[in-house]
GROMACS .gro file of C-alpha atoms in nm:
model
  252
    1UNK     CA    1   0.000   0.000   0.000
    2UNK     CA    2   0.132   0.359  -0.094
    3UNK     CA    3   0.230   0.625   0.179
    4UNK     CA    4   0.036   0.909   0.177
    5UNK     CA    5   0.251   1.276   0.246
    6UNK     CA    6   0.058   1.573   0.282
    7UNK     CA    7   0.261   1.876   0.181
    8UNK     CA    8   0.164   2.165   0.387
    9UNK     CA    9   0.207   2.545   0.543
   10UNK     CA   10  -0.094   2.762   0.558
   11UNK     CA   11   0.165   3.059   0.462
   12UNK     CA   12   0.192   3.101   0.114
   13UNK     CA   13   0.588   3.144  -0.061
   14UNK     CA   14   0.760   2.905   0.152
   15UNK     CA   15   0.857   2.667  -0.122
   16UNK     CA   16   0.591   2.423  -0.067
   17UNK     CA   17   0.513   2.372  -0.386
   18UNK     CA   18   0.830   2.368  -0.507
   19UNK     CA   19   0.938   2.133  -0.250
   20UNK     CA   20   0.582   1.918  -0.364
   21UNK     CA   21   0.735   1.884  -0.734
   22UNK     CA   22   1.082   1.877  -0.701
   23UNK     CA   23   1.045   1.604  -0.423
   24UNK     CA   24   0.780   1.383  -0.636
   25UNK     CA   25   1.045   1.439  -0.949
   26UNK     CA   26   1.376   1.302  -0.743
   27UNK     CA   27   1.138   1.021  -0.602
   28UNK     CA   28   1.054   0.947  -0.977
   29UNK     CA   29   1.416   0.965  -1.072
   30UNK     CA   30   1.505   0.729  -0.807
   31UNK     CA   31   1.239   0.493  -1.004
   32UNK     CA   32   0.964   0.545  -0.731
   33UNK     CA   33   0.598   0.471  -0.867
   34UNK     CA   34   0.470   0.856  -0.721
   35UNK     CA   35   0.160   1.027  -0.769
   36UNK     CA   36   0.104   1.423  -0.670
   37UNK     CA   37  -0.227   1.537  -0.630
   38UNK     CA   38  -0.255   1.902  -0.661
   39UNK     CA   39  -0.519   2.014  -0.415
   40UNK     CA   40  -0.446   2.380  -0.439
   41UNK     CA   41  -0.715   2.600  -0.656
   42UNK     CA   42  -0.434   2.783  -0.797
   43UNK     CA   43  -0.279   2.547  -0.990
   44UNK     CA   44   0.085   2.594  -0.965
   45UNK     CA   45   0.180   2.276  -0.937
   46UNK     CA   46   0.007   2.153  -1.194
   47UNK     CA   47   0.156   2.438  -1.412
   48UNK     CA   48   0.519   2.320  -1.254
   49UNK     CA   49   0.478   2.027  -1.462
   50UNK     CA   50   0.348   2.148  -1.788
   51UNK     CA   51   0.029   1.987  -1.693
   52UNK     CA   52  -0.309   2.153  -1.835
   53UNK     CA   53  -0.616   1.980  -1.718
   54UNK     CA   54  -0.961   1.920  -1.912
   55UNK     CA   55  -1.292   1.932  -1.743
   56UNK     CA   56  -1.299   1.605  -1.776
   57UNK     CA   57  -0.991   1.522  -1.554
   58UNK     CA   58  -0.919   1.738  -1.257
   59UNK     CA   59  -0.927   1.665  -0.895
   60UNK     CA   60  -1.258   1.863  -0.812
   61UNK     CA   61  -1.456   1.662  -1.079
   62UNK     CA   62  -1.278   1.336  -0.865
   63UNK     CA   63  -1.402   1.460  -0.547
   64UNK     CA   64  -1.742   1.379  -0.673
   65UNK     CA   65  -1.669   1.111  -0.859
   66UNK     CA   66  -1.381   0.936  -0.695
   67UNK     CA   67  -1.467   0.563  -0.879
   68UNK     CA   68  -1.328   0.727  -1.188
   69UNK     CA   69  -1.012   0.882  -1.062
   70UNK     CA   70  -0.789   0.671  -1.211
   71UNK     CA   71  -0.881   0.799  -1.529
   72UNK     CA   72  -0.798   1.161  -1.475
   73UNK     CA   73  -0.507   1.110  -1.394
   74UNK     CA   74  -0.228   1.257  -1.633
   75UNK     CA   75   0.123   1.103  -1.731
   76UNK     CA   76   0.477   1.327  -1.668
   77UNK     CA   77   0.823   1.350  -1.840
   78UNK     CA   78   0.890   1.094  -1.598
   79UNK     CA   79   0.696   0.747  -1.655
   80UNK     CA   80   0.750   0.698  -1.284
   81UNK     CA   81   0.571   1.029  -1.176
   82UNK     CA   82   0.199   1.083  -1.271
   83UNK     CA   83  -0.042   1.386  -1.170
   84UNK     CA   84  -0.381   1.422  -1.108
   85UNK     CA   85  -0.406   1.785  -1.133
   86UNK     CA   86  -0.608   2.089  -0.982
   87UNK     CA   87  -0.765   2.349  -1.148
   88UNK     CA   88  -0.920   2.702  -1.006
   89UNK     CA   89  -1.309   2.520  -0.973
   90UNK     CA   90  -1.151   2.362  -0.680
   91UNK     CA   91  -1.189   2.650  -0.485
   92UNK     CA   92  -1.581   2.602  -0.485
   93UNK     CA   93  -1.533   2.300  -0.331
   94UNK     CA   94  -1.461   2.467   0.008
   95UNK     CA   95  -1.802   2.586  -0.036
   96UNK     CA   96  -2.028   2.268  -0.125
   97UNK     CA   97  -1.859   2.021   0.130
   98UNK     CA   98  -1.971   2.214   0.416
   99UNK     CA   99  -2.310   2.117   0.433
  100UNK     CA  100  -2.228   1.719   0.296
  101UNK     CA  101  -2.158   1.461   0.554
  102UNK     CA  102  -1.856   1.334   0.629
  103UNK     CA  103  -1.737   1.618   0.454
  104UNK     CA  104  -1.310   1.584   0.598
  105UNK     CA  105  -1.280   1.273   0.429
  106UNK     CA  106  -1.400   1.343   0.022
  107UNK     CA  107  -0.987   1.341  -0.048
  108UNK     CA  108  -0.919   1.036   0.141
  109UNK     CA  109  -1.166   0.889  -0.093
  110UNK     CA  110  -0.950   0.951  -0.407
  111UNK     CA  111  -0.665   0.872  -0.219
  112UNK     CA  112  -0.803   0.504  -0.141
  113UNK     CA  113  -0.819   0.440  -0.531
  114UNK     CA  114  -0.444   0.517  -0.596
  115UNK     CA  115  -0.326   0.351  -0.306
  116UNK     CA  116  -0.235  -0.013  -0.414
  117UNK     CA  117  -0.070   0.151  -0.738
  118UNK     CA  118   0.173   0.382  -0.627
  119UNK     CA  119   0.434   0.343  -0.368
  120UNK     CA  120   0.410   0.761  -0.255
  121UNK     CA  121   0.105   0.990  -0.286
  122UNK     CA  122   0.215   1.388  -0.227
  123UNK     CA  123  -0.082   1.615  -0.179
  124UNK     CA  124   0.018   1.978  -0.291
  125UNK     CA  125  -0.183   2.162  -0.055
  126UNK     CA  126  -0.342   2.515  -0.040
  127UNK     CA  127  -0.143   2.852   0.193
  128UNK     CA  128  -0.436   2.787   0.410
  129UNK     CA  129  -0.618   2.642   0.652
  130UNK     CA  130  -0.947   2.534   0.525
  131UNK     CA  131  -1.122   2.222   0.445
  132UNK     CA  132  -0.930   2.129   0.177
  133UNK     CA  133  -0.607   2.082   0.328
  134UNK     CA  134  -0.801   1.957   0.663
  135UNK     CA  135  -0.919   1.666   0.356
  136UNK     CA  136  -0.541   1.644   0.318
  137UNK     CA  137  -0.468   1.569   0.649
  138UNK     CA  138  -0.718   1.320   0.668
  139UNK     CA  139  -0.608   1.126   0.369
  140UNK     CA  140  -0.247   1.152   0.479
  141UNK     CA  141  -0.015   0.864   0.684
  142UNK     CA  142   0.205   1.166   0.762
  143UNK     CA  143   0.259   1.549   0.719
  144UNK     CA  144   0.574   1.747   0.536
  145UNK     CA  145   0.618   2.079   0.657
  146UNK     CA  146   0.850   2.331   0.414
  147UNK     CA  147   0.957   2.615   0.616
  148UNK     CA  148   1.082   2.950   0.464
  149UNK     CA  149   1.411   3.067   0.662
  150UNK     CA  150   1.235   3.362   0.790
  151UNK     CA  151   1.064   3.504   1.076
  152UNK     CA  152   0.725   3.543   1.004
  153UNK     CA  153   0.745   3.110   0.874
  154UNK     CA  154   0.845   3.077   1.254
  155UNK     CA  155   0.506   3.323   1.361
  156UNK     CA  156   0.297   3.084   1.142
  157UNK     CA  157   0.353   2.760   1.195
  158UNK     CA  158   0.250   2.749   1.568
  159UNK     CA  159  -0.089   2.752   1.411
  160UNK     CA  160  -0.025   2.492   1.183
  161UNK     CA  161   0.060   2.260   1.434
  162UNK     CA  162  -0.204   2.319   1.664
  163UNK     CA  163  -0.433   2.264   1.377
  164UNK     CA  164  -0.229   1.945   1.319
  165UNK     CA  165  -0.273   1.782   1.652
  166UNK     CA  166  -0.628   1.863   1.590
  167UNK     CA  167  -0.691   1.688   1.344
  168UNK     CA  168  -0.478   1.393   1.479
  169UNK     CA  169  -0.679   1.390   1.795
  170UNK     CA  170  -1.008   1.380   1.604
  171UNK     CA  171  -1.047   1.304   1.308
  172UNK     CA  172  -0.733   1.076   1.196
  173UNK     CA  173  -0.491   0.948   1.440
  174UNK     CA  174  -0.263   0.743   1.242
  175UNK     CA  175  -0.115   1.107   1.118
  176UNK     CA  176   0.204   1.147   1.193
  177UNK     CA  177   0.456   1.454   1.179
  178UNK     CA  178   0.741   1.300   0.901
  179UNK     CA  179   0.934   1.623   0.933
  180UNK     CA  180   1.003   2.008   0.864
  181UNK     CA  181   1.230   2.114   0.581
  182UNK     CA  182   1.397   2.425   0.596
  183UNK     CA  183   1.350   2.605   0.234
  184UNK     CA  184   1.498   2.965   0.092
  185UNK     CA  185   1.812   2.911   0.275
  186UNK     CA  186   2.096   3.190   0.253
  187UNK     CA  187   2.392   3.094   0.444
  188UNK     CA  188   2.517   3.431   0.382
  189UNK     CA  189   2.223   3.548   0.612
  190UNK     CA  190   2.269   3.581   0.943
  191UNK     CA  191   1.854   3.536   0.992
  192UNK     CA  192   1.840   3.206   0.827
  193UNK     CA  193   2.135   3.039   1.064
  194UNK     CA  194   1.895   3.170   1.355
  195UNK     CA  195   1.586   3.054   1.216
  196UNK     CA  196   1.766   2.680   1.146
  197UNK     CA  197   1.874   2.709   1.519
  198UNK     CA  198   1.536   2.765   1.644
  199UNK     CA  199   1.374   2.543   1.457
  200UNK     CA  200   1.575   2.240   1.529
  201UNK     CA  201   1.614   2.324   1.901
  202UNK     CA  202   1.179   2.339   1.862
  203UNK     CA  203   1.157   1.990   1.627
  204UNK     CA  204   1.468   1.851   1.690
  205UNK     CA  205   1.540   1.550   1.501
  206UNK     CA  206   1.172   1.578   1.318
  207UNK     CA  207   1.390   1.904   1.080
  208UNK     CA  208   1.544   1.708   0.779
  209UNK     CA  209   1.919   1.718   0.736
  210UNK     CA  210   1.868   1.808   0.377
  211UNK     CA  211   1.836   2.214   0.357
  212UNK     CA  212   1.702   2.380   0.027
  213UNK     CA  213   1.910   2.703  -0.050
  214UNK     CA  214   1.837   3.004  -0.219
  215UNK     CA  215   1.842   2.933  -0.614
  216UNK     CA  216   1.787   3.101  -0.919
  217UNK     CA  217   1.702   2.779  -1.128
  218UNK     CA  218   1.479   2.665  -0.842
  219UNK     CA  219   1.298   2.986  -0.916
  220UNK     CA  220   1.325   2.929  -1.306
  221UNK     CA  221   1.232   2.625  -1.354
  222UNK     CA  222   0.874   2.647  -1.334
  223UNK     CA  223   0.796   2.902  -1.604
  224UNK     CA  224   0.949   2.610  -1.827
  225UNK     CA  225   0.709   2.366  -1.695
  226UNK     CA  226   0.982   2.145  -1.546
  227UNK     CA  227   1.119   2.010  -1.183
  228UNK     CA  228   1.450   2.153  -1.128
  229UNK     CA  229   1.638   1.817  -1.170
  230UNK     CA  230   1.552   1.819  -1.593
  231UNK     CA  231   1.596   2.225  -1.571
  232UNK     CA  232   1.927   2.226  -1.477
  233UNK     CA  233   2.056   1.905  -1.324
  234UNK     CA  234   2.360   2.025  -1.175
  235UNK     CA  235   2.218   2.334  -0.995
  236UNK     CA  236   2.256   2.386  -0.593
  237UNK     CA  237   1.838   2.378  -0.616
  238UNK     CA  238   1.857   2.060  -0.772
  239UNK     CA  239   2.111   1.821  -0.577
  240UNK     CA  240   1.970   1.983  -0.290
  241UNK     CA  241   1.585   1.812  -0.388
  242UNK     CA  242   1.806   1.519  -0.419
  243UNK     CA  243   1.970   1.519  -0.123
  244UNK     CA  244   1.590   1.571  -0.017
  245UNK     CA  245   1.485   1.251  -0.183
  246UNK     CA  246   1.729   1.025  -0.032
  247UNK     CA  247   1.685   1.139   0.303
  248UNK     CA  248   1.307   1.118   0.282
  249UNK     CA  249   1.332   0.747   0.162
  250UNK     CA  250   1.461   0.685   0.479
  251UNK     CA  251   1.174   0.800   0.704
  252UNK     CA  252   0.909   0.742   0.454
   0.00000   0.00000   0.00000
């Protein structure tokens, strides 16, 4: 059965979903069967892999119809890496699920369908709090925080955890925290060293080893509709996703 990762930080430009692509592409590249569902209204990281989705194959259509999921979902660059991808009718969906029961767990019914045939399933979520990403929680094993170097990441994601153990404590309580990954690092600022330090002392060995600088081709590499590992292999951005890769295969 496939591990489910939620990818998540209700603050937006943190790299999450950079981190959500470039860590589904080195997966793929490592010859991982890996699907990433893109459950954020805007699209980007669909758009981050060149991916343009029909009505007819989108994951708010497979909220409602989650028996036919498999067949919306679309192929990569990478035979490994497939996408079922979002588009900006999503963002009704926060609306209509309100008043349905059982309403938390509409994503964790398209996750059960994908399940048996891939080995990792990364949910790209929204910058916010709201009932999609509380569906991503609840179809997740585990959640991936990306956390910008920066003060204000440190302000918000007090709140993320809190809404974390929330969820854990009532409405899925096999979630588990796989880990925080420190993203937009510049070792030449003295802010990022102290955000590293106070984020490790917090999480301790829960902050990956892997940390994702500061990278022009990182930054690039979406307008061209590719992860940064078929951009520009040999970047800092993209041995660093890598690097990112490997370590995650070992708490996975």
């Amino acid at each position: 059965m496939g591990r489910t990762i939620a990818i998540a930080n209700q603050k937006g430009g943190v790299g999450k979903t950079t981190t959500a692509i470039n860590l589904a592409a080195s997966l793929a590249a490592m010859e991982k069967k890996v699907l990433l569902i893109d459950c954020d209204p805007q699209a980007n990281a669909s758009s981050g892999l060149n991916i343009v989705p029909n009505e007819q194959g989108n994951l708010y259509r497979a909220l409602y119809e989650p028996e036919s999921a498999q067949s919306m979902v679309y192929p990569s660059r990478n035979s490994y890496l497939n996408v079922l991808p979002s588009i900006p009718d999503l963002a009704a969906a926060e609306l209509e699920l309100v008043e349905k029961m059982a309403r938390e767990y509409y994503l964790k019914g398209v996750v059960e369908h994908f399940k048996a045939e891939y080995e990792y399933i990364l949910l790209d979520c929204p910058p916010s709090l709201g009932l999609l990403t509380v569906n991503a929680l609840c179809a997740a094993d585990s959640l991936l925080i990306p956390l910008q170097c920066e003060y204000y990441a440190l302000e918000g994601i007090t709140q993320l955890i809190r809404s974390y153990e929330q969820v854990r404590k009532r409405l899925n309580q096999e979630l588990k925290l796989l880990g925080v990954v420190l993203t937009m690092f510049d070792k030449r600022n003295k802010l990022s060293h102290q955000v590293e330090n106070e984020v490790r002392s917090y999480f301790a060995q829960k902050v990956f080893g892997t940390i994702i600088p500061r990278n022009v081709r990182l930054s690039e590499a979406p307008s061209h509709g590719l992860p940064v590992i078929y951009y520009d292999c040999k970047s800092k951005g993209s041995q660093s996703y890598l690097d990112l890769g490997r370590e995650f295969l070992t708490r996975a």
